[in-house]
Every structure is written in C-alpha cells, then in structure tokens.
Short mmCIF file of C-alpha atoms and ligand atoms in Angstrom, two decimals:
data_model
loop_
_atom_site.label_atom_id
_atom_site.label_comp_id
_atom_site.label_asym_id
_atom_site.label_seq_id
_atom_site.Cartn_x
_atom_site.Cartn_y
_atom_site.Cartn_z
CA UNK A 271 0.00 0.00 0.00
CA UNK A 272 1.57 3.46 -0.95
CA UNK A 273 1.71 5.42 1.79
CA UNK A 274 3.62 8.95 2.62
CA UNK A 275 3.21 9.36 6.37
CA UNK A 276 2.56 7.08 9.38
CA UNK A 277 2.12 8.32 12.69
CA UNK A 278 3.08 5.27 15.26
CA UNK A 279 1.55 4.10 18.33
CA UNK A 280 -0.48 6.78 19.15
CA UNK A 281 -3.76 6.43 21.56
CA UNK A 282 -6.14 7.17 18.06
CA UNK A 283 -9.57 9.15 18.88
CA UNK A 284 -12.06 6.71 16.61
CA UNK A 285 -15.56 6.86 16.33
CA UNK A 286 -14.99 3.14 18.08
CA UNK A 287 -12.94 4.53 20.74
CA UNK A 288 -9.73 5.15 21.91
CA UNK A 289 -6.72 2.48 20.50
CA UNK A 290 -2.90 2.42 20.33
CA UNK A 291 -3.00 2.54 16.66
CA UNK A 292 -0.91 3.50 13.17
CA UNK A 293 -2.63 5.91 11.47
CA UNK A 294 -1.41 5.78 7.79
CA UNK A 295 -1.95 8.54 5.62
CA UNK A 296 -1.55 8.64 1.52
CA UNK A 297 -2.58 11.59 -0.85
CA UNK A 298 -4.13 13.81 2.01
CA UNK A 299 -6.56 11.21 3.01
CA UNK A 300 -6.41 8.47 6.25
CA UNK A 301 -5.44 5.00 4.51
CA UNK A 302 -5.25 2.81 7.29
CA UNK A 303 -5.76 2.42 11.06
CA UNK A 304 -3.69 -0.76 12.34
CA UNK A 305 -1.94 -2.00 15.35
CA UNK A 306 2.08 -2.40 14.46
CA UNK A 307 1.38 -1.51 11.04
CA UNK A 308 3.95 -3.64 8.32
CA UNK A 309 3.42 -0.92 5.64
CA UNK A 310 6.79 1.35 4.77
CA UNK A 311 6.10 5.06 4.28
CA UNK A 312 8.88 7.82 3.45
CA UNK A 313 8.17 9.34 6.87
CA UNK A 314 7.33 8.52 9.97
CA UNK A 315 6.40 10.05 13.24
CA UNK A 316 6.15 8.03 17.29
CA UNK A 317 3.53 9.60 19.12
CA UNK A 318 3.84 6.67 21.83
CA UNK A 319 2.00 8.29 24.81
CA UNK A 320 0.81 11.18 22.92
CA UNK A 321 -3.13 11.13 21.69
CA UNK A 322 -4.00 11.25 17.75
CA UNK A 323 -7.42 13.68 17.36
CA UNK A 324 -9.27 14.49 14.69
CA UNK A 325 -8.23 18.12 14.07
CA UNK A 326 -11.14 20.73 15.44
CA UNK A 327 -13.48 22.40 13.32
CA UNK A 328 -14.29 25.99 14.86
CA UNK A 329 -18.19 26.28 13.62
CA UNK A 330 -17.62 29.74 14.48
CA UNK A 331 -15.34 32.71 13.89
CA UNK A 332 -15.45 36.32 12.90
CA UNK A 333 -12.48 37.28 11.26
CA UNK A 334 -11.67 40.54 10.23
CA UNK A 335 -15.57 41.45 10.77
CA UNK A 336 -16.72 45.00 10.91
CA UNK A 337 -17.71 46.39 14.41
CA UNK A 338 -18.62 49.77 15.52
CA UNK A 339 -16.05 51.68 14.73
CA UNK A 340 -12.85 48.79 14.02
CA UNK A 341 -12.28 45.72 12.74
CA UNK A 342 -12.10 41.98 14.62
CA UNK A 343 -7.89 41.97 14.75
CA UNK A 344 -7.83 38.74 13.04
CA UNK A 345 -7.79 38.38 9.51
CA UNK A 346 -8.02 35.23 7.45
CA UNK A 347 -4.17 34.71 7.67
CA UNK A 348 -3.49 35.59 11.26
CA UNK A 349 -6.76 33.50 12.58
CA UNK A 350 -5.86 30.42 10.68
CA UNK A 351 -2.52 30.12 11.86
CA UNK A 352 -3.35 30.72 15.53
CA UNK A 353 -6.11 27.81 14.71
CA UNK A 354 -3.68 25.64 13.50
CA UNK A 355 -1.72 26.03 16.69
CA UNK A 356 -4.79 25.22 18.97
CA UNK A 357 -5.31 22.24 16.65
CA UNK A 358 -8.57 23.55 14.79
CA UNK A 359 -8.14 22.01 10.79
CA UNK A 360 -11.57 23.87 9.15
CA UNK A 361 -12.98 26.94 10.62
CA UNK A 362 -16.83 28.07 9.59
CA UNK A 363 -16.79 32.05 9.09
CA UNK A 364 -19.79 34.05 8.37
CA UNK A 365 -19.92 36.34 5.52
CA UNK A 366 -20.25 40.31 5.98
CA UNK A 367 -23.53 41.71 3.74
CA UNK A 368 -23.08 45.44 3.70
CA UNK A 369 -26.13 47.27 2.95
CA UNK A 370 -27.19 47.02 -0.64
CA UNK A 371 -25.45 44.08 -1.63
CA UNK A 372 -27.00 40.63 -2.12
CA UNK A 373 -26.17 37.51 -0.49
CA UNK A 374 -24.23 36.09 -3.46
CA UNK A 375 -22.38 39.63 -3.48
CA UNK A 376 -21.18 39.41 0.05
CA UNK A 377 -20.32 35.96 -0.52
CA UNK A 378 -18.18 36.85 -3.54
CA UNK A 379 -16.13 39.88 -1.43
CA UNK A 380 -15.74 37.56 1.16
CA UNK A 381 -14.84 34.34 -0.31
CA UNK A 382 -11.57 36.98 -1.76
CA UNK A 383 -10.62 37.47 1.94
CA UNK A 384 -10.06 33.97 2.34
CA UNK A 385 -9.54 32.71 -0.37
CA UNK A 386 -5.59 32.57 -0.68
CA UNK A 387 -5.25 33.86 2.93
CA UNK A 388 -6.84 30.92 4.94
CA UNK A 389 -3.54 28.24 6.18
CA UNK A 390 -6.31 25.77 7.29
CA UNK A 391 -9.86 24.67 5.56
CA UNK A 392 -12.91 26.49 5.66
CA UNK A 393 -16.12 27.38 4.96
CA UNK A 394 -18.48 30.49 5.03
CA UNK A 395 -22.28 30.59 6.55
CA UNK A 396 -24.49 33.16 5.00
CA UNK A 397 -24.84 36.03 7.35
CA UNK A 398 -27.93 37.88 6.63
CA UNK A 399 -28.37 41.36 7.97
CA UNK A 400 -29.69 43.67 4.79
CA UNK A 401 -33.49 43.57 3.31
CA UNK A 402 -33.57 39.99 4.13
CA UNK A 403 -36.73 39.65 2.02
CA UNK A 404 -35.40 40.99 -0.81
CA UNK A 405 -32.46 38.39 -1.21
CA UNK A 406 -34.93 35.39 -0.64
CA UNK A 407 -34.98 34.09 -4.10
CA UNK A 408 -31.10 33.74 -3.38
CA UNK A 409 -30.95 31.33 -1.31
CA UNK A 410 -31.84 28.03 -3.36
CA UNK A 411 -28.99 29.14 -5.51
CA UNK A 412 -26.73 29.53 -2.51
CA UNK A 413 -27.66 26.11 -1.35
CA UNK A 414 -27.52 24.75 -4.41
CA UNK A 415 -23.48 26.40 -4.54
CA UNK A 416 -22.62 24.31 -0.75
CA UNK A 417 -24.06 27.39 0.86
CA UNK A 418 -26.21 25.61 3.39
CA UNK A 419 -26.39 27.64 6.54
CA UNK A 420 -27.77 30.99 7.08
CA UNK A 421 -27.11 33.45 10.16
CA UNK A 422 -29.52 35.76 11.51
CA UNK A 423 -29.42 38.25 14.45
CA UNK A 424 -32.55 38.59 17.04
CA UNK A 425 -31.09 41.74 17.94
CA UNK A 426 -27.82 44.50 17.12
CA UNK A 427 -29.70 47.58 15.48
CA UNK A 428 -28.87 47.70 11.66
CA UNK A 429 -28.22 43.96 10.98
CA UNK A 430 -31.41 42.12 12.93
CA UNK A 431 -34.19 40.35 11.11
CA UNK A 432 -37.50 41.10 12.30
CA UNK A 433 -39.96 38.03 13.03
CA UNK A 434 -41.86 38.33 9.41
CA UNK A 435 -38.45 37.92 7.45
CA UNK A 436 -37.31 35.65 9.91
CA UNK A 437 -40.48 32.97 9.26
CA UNK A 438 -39.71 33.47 5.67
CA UNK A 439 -36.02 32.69 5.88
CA UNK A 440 -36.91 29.88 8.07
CA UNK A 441 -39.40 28.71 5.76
CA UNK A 442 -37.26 28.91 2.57
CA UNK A 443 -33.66 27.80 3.59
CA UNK A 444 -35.67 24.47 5.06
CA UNK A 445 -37.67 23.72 2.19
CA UNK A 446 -33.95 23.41 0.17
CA UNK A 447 -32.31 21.56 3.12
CA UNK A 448 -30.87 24.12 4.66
CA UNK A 449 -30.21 25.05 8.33
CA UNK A 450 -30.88 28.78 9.94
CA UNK A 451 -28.14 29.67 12.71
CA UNK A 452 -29.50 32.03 15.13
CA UNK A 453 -28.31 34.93 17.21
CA UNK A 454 -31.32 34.47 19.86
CA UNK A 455 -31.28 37.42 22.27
CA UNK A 456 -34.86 39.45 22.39
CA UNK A 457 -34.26 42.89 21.20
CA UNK A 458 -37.01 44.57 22.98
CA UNK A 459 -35.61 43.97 26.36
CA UNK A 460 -32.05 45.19 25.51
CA UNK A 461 -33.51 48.12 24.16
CA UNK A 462 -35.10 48.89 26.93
CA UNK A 463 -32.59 47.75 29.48
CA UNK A 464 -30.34 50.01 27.76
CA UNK A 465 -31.84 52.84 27.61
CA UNK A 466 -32.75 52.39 30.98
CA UNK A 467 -29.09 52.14 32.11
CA UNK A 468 -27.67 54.72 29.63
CA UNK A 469 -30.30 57.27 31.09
CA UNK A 470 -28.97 56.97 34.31
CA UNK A 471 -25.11 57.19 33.71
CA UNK A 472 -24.60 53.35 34.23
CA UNK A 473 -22.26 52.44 31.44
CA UNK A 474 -19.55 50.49 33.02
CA UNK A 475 -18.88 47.08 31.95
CA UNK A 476 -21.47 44.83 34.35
CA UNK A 477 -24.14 47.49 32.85
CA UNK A 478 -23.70 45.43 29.43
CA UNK A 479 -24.71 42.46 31.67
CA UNK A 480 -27.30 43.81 33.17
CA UNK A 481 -28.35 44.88 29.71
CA UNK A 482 -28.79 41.62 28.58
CA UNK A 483 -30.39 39.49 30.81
CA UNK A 484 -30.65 35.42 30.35
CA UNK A 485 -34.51 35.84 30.39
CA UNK A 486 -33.44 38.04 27.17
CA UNK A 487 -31.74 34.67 25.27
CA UNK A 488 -34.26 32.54 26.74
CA UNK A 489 -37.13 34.56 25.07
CA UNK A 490 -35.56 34.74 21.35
CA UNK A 491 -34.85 30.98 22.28
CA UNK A 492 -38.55 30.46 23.19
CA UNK A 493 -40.38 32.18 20.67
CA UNK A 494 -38.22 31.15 17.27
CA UNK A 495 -38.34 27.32 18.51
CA UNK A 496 -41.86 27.93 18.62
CA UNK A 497 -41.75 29.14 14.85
CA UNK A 498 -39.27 26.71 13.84
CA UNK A 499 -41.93 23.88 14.80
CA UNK A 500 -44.58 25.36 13.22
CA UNK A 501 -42.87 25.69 10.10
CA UNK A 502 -41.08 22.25 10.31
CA UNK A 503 -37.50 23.78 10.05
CA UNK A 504 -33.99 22.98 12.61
CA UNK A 505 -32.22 25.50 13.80
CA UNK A 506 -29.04 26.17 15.22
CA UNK A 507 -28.46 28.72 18.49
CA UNK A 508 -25.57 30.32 18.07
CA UNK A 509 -23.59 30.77 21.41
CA UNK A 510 -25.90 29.25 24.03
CA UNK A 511 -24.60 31.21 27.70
CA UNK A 512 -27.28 30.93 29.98
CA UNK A 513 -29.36 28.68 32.53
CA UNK A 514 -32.25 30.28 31.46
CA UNK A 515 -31.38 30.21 27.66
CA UNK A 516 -30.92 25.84 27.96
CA UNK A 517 -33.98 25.45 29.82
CA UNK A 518 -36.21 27.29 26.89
CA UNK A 519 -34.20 25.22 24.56
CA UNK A 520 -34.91 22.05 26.46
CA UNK A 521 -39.28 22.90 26.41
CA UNK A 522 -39.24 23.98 22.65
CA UNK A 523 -37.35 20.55 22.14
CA UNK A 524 -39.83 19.04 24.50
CA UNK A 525 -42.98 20.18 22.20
CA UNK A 526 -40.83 18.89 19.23
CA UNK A 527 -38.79 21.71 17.66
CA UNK A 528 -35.55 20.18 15.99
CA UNK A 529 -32.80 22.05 18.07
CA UNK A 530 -28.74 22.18 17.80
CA UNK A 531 -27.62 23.90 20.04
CA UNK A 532 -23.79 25.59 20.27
CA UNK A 533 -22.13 27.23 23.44
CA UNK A 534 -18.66 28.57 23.56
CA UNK A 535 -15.79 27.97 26.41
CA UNK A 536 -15.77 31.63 27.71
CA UNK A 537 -19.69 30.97 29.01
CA UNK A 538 -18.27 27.65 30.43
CA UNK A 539 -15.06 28.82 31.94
CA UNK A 540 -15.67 32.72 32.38
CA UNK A 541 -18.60 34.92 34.75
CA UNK A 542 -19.48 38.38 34.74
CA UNK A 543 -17.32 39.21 37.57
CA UNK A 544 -14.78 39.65 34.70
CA UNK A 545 -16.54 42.99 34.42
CA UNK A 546 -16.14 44.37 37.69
CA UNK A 547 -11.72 44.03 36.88
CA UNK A 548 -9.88 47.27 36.07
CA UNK A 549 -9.55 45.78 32.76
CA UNK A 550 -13.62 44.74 32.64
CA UNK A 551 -14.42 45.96 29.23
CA UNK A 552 -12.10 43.65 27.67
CA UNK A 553 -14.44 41.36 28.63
CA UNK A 554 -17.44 42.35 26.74
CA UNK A 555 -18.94 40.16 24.30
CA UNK A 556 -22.34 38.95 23.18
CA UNK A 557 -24.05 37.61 24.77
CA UNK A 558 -22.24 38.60 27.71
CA UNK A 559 -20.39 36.59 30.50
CA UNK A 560 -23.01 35.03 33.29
CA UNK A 561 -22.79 33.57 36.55
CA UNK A 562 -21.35 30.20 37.91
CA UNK A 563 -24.62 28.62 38.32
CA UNK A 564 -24.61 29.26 33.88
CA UNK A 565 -21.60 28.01 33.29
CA UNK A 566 -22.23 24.74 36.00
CA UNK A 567 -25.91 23.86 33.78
CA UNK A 568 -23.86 24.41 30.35
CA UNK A 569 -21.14 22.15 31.78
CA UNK A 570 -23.89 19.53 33.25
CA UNK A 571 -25.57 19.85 29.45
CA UNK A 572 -22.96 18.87 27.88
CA UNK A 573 -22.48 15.51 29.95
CA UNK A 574 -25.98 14.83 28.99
CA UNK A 575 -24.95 15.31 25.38
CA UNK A 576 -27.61 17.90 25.41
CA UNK A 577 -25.66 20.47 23.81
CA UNK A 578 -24.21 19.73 20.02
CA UNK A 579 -21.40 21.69 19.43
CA UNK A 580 -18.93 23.54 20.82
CA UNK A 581 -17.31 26.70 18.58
CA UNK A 582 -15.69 29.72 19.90
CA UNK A 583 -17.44 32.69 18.55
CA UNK A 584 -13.44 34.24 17.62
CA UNK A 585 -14.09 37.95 17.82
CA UNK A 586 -10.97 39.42 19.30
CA UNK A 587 -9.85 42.75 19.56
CA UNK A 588 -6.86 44.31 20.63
CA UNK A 589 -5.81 46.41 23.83
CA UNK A 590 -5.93 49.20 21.77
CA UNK A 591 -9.40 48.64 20.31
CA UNK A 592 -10.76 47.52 23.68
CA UNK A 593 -9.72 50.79 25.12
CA UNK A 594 -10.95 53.17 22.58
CA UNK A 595 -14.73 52.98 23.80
CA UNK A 596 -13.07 54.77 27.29
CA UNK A 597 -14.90 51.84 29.15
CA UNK A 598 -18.06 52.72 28.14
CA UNK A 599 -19.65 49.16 26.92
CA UNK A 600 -22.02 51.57 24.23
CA UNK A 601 -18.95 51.91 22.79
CA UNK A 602 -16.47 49.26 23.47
CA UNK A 603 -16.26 46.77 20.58
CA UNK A 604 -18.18 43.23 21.43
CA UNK A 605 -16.04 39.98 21.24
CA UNK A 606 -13.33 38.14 22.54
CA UNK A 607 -10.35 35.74 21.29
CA UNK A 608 -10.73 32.12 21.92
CA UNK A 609 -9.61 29.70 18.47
CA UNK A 610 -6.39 28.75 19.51
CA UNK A 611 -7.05 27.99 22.96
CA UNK A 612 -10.71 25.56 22.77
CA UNK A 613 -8.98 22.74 22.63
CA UNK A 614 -6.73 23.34 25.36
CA UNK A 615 -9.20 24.38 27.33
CA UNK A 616 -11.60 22.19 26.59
CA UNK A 617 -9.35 19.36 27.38
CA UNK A 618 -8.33 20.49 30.50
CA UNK A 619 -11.35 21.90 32.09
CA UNK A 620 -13.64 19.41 30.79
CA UNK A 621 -11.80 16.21 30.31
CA UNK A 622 -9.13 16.38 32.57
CA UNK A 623 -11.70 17.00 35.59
CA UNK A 624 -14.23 14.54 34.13
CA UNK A 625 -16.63 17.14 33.57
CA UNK A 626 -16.71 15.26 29.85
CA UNK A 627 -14.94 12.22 28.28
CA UNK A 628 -12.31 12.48 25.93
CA UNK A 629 -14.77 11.09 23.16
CA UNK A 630 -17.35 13.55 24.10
CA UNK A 631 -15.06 16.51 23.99
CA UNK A 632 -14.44 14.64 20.05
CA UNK A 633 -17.75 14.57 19.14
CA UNK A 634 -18.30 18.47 20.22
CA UNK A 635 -15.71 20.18 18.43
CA UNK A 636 -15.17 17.56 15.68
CA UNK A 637 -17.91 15.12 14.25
CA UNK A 638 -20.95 17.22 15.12
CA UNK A 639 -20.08 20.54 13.29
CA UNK A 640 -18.83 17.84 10.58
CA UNK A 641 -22.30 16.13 10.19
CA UNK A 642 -24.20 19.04 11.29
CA UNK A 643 -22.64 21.62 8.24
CA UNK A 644 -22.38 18.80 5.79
CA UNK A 645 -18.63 17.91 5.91
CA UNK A 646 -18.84 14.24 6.53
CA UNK A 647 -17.19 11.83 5.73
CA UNK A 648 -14.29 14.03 4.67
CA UNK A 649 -14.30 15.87 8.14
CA UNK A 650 -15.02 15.06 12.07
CA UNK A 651 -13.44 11.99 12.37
CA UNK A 652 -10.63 9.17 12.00
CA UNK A 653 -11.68 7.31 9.85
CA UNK A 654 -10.31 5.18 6.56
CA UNK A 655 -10.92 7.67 3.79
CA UNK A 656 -11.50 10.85 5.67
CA UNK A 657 -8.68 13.86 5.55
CA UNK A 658 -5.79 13.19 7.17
CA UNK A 659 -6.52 16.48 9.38
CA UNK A 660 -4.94 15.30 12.99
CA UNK A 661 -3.59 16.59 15.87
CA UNK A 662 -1.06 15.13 17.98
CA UNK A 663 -1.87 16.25 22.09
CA UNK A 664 0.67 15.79 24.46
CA UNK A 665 -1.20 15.53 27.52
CA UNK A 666 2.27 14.64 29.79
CA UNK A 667 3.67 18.42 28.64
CA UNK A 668 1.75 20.40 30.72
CA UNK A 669 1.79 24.02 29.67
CA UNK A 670 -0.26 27.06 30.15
CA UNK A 671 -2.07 30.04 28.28
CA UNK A 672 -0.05 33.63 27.61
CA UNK A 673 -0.64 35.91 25.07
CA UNK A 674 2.92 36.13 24.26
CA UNK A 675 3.04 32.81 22.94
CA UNK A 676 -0.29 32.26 21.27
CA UNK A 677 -0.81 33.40 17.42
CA UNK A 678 -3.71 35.47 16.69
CA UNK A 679 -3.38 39.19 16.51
CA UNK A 680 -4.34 39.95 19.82
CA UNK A 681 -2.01 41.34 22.29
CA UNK A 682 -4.36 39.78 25.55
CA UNK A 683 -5.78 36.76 26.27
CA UNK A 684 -8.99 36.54 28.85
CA UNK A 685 -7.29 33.40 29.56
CA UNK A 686 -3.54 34.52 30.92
CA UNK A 687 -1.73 32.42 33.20
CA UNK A 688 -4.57 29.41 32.76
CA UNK A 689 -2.53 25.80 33.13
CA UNK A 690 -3.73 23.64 30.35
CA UNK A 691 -2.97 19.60 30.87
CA UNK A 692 -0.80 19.10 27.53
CA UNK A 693 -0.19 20.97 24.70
CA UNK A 694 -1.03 20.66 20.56
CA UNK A 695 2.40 18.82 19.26
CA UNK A 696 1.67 18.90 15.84
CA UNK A 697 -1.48 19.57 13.61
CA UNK A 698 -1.84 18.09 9.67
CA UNK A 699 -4.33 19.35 6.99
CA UNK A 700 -5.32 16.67 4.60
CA UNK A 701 -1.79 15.38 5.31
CA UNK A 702 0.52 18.57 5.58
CA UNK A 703 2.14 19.80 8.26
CA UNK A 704 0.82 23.34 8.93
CA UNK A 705 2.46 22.83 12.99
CA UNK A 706 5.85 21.20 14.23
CA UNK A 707 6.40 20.59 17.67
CA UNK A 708 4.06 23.71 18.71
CA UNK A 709 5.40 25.67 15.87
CA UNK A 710 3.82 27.39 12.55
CA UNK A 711 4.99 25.73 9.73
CA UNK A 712 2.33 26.42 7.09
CA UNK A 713 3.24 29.59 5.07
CA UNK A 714 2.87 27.73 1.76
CA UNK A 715 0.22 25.80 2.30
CA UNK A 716 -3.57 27.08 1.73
CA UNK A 717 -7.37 25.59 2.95
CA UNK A 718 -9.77 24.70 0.53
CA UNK A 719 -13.34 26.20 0.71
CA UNK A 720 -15.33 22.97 2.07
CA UNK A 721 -18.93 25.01 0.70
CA UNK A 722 -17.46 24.68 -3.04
CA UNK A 723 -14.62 21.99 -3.32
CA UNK A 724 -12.98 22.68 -6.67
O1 URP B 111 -19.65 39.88 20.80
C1 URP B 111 -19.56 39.07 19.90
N1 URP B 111 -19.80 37.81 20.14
N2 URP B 111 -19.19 39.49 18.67
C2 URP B 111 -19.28 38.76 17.48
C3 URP B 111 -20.64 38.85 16.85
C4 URP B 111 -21.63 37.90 17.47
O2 URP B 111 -22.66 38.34 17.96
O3 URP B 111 -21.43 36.68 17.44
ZN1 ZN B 112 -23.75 36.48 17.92
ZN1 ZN B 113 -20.51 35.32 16.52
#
C-alpha cells in the first residue's frame, strides 16, 4: 500500500474509541488504522504516549468582521494560523452583507478574503443582515453552490431580522435543506434595558450584563423554537450562555422543535465578575459573561450530550481597540479571542476534571459541526478515507495560556496564566504539516473552501 506518512503508536480518537493505533496517511486522506502496522512510508512520526485527534473544526469565527467603529484583529491569515496552533483544521466564518449588496455579493467579497489567505480549511455561513426579504430568491442558488447555513441576528440595530423575514427565511432555507443559525437574544428587552441604564449614567462594563439578561436569550430561544416547529425547520443557536437560555431550549425541544444547540468555552469557563476588573471591558462580548450557576448547567448539558457543538465565537480585539470605547460598553467593541485555545481548554477543564470524556469533547468540536454543516465523511473523524486532518496532544507536557506565545493578533488573552494539561504537538491538513512541535509551519500551504470543493 503506498503510503507517505505514518504516525506510530499513538492512543487514536475513533468513532470506536480510543486504540494504540498506526494511522497511515496517503494523498491527504487516512489509509489505514492498524496496530504495528507492516506498511513502509517515506516518513514517519512516534507519538507513543501522545493522543492522535481528529483536528477541530471551529463552527464559528469572525475574522476581520466590521464592528462599531474597528475591525475583529484577526484576519483570514493571522486566525488560521493561531487555529492551526490550537489544533482547529476547518474553521466556519460568516460572511459580511453590507447594505445594498446581495447575499451572493457578500459571498463573492468575502470568499476573496479567504480565499488565498486561509492556512487551514474552511467554509463560510451566510450572514444575513440587509433587506432579508429581498435576497430570498437567493438562497436556493446559494444552497444549491454548498451554501447551506444561514445566520440571523434577534437583535444589534442595523443587521437584525425582524420576526416576518425571519419565518420566511426559516421557511425557505428548510424547504432546500438548509439550516438557519440564530443569534437568539430578544431585542425589545435590551432596548429597553439600555436605555434604561444609559439614562442613568450606568455604562460600566457589568451594565452590558445587566443589559442583557438570560430571560433576554431565553425569550428569542422560546419564541423562534416555537416558529421553527410550526414551520417544520432545525435550527441552530448560536452561542448558548445561559441557565435560562438551555432550559427554553430544552421545552421547545420538548414540544418537538428540531434544536442544535452551540455554546462557547468563555460561558463555560468565564462569569461576569470579569466585568467588575480594572480591565472589565475587555471582557465584553455577546451575549455577555453570566454567573457560575450558567456556566455549571452548560457544563452539566454537555455531559448529557444535550448540547451539540462547541465553537468559539473568535471575535478578538486588541488592547488598543478595547480601550478606545473609554470603558463605556455603548462603545467598546463586542467579542473576545478564543480559536487557539478551545482545545486546550476544553481538554483540560472538561476532560481532565471529568466534567466530559475524551470522546465527548471529540464529538463536540469535531464530528458534530462535521455532520451538522455537511462535511462528513471528509471531516469530524478518524476514519479510513477521511482527511488526514490530525492533531497530535501531548497531555504529559503540561503548559499554560499567555498571550505572548499564542498566534492570533491579539495582544491579551482573557485566559492569561490558565494551566492547560498538555499541549497541541503537531497539527496536519489533509496530510501537511501546517504545525511542528508547537510551531507554525504552514506559510505555503492554503485551505480549501469545504462550501465549493474545486
Ligand atoms: O460579541 C460578539 N460575540 N461578537 C461577534 C458577533 C456575534 O454576535 O457573534
Ligand atoms: Zn452572535
Ligand atoms: Zn458570533
């Protein structure tokens, strides 16, 4: 059998479990999975002791997006390479409609932003956010191109759907086997929350908290699962952070609505004291941090297997940008860093205190954005025939989290000084090495758009 690379003796993350297996790999693609393999290959690589994962796909980053007044710091380039270091292989980016264009439009400006630029694979979801009725008749088209999901926003003046378009999206993006992602946070209360605050001087940090309450996501959560069963449609909820928020998605999955449902580590790992820190405002993002008793019912959900996926919502922004809004959260720009370090701290906050199993932690950042965005059997998993998209973990190299040494753009991390139990070796896309012993190795090599293989 021809065969280019084998990683040795590594404990392999399978579908069937976790074995002390050769993973062979041949033209970008896994080729075989056997104990004490005889096959020669060119290269080979021990990773006795080490794990073999499938590499992670982020469902969710913003790179390079628009907001207020700046730009996320990340672009394309610097985003994929900090991926690559946390062991993500495909990332799923939204694209940016500006107002006027169509859908296919702001697919076509963004596509040229990664196209080219992007070290790892990728894919877009359709973000829309301008005359959403008006771009309808676009979106059999755009499903018919590998353009199968399609973001909306509940709230954020300018870019929200109201409930009429939002039906109507539902009701065509379903009927072509699509999937609506949604931003569920009801914009009526953080309207009036807001106002509320800003009239009375309150706009420190915990003010963009108190601004947007759980019983805010659990509303939007509520009332589109109840239009999503009418209508017979899934859909996706975007960056699940609340108590409140899980136990609406629970009842409209209860009556029958068809639910996936996505949370991010900072609503596992982080709490809205982070706002009441000289440096607070970093911390603002949306929906914003919670309380412990959130992050303890996301953790428990995810035992359960009640929540599907786990992305990061990549938003970051600099020192710089953080501190331009003077601390006032009206005008601090929303988001936070987080794709180089989900693994990490996935692994060691979930799996390394048995909050979750090794295989769950798999199935969260691997094979259910894989089957859930149509990337099976290429993507998700080790299996014969899939990409060769691995990482090797070290979990006896124990190492921790500093902005200095991670990737991205940023210059902070809401993460610095966290221990992490092991550390990404060495990550492969479809076979090439894009990281070598913890290092970026991937100038030359370039993703593939997973929406429109070539
Ligand atoms: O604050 C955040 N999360 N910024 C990115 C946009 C969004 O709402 O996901
Ligand atoms: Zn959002
Ligand atoms: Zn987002």
């Amino acid at each position: 059998m021809r065969t280019d690379l084998v990683i040795q003796n590594g404990r392999v993350v399978t579908p069937a479990g976790v074995k002390e297996l050769d993973v062979g790999i041949a033209g970008g693609k896994i080729v075989f999975l056997e104990k004490e393999s005889p096959h020669p290959a060119p290269t080979s690589i021990d990773a006795k002791g080490r794990l073999v994962l499938p590499g992670c796909i982020d469902a969710h980053t913003h790179m390079g997006i628009p907001i207020l007044h700046t730009h996320s710091a990340d672009d394309f380039a610097s985003g994929s390479i900090a991926a690559a270091c946390g062991g993500v292989t495909t990332l799923l980016d939204f694209t940016v409609q500006q107002p006027g264009q169509s859908l296919l439009e702001s697919l076509e400006a963004r596509l040229r932003q990664a196209e080219r630029w992007c070290h790892i694979d990728y894919g877009l979801h359709i973000n829309i956010t301008d005359q959403p009725e008006k771009w309808l008749s676009q979106i059999p088209q755009l499903i018919k191109l590998g353009y199968t999901s399609f973001k909306i926003f509940s709230t954020y003046e300018n870019m929200m759907v109201n409930e009429d378009a939002f039906k109507k999206i539902l009701e065509k993006v379903s009927e072509h086997g699509g999937l609506v992602m949604l931003h569920a946070e009801d914009h009526g209360w953080i309207e009036r929350l807001t106002r509320r605050h800003v009239a009375t001087g309150k706009v420190t940090p915990i003010f963009h908290a108190r601004s947007r309450p759980p019983r805010a996501e659990a509303e939007a959560i509520a009332r589109a699962g109840r239009w999503a069963r009418v209508i017979g449609a899934p859909l996706y909820i975007v960056h699940l952070s609340s108590a409140a928020g899980l136990e609406a998605a629970r009842k409209a999955r209860d009556a029958g609505t068809r639910l996936f449902l996505e949370t991010c580590p900072q609503y596992l790992l982080l709490t809205e004291q982070r706002y009441l820190d000289p440096n607070g405002h970093y911390y603002i993002t949306t929906p914003p941090l919670r309380k412990q008793k959130d992050c303890r019912a996301l953790w428990e959900a995810l035992a359960t297997d009640e929540i599907d996926v786990i992305a990061t919502d990549h938003c970051p922004f600099t020192r710089a940008q953080k501190e331009s809004g003077g601390g006032n959260f009206l005008h601090t720009p929303n988001g936070l860093p987080g794709v180089e370090t989900l693994f990490p701290l996935l692994y060691t906050h979930g799996v390394a205190e048995s909050k979750i199993t090794l295989t769950q932690l798999v199935r969260l950042v691997a094979a259910h954005p894989a089957e859930i965005f149509h990337l099976q059997p290429a993507k998700g998993s080790i299996t014969i025939g899939a990409d060769a998209d691995l990482v090797i973990w070290d979990p006896s190299s124990p190492a921790w989290i500093t902005s200095d040494n991670l990737h991205g753009n940023d210059d902070w991390s809401p993460y610095e000084g966290t221990p992490t139990a092991g550390r990404v070796v060495t990550t492969f896309v479809r076979g090439q090495m894009v990281v070598h012993q913890g290092r970026f190795v991937g100038d030359d090599i370039f993703g593939q758009n997973l929406c429109s293989p070539n």
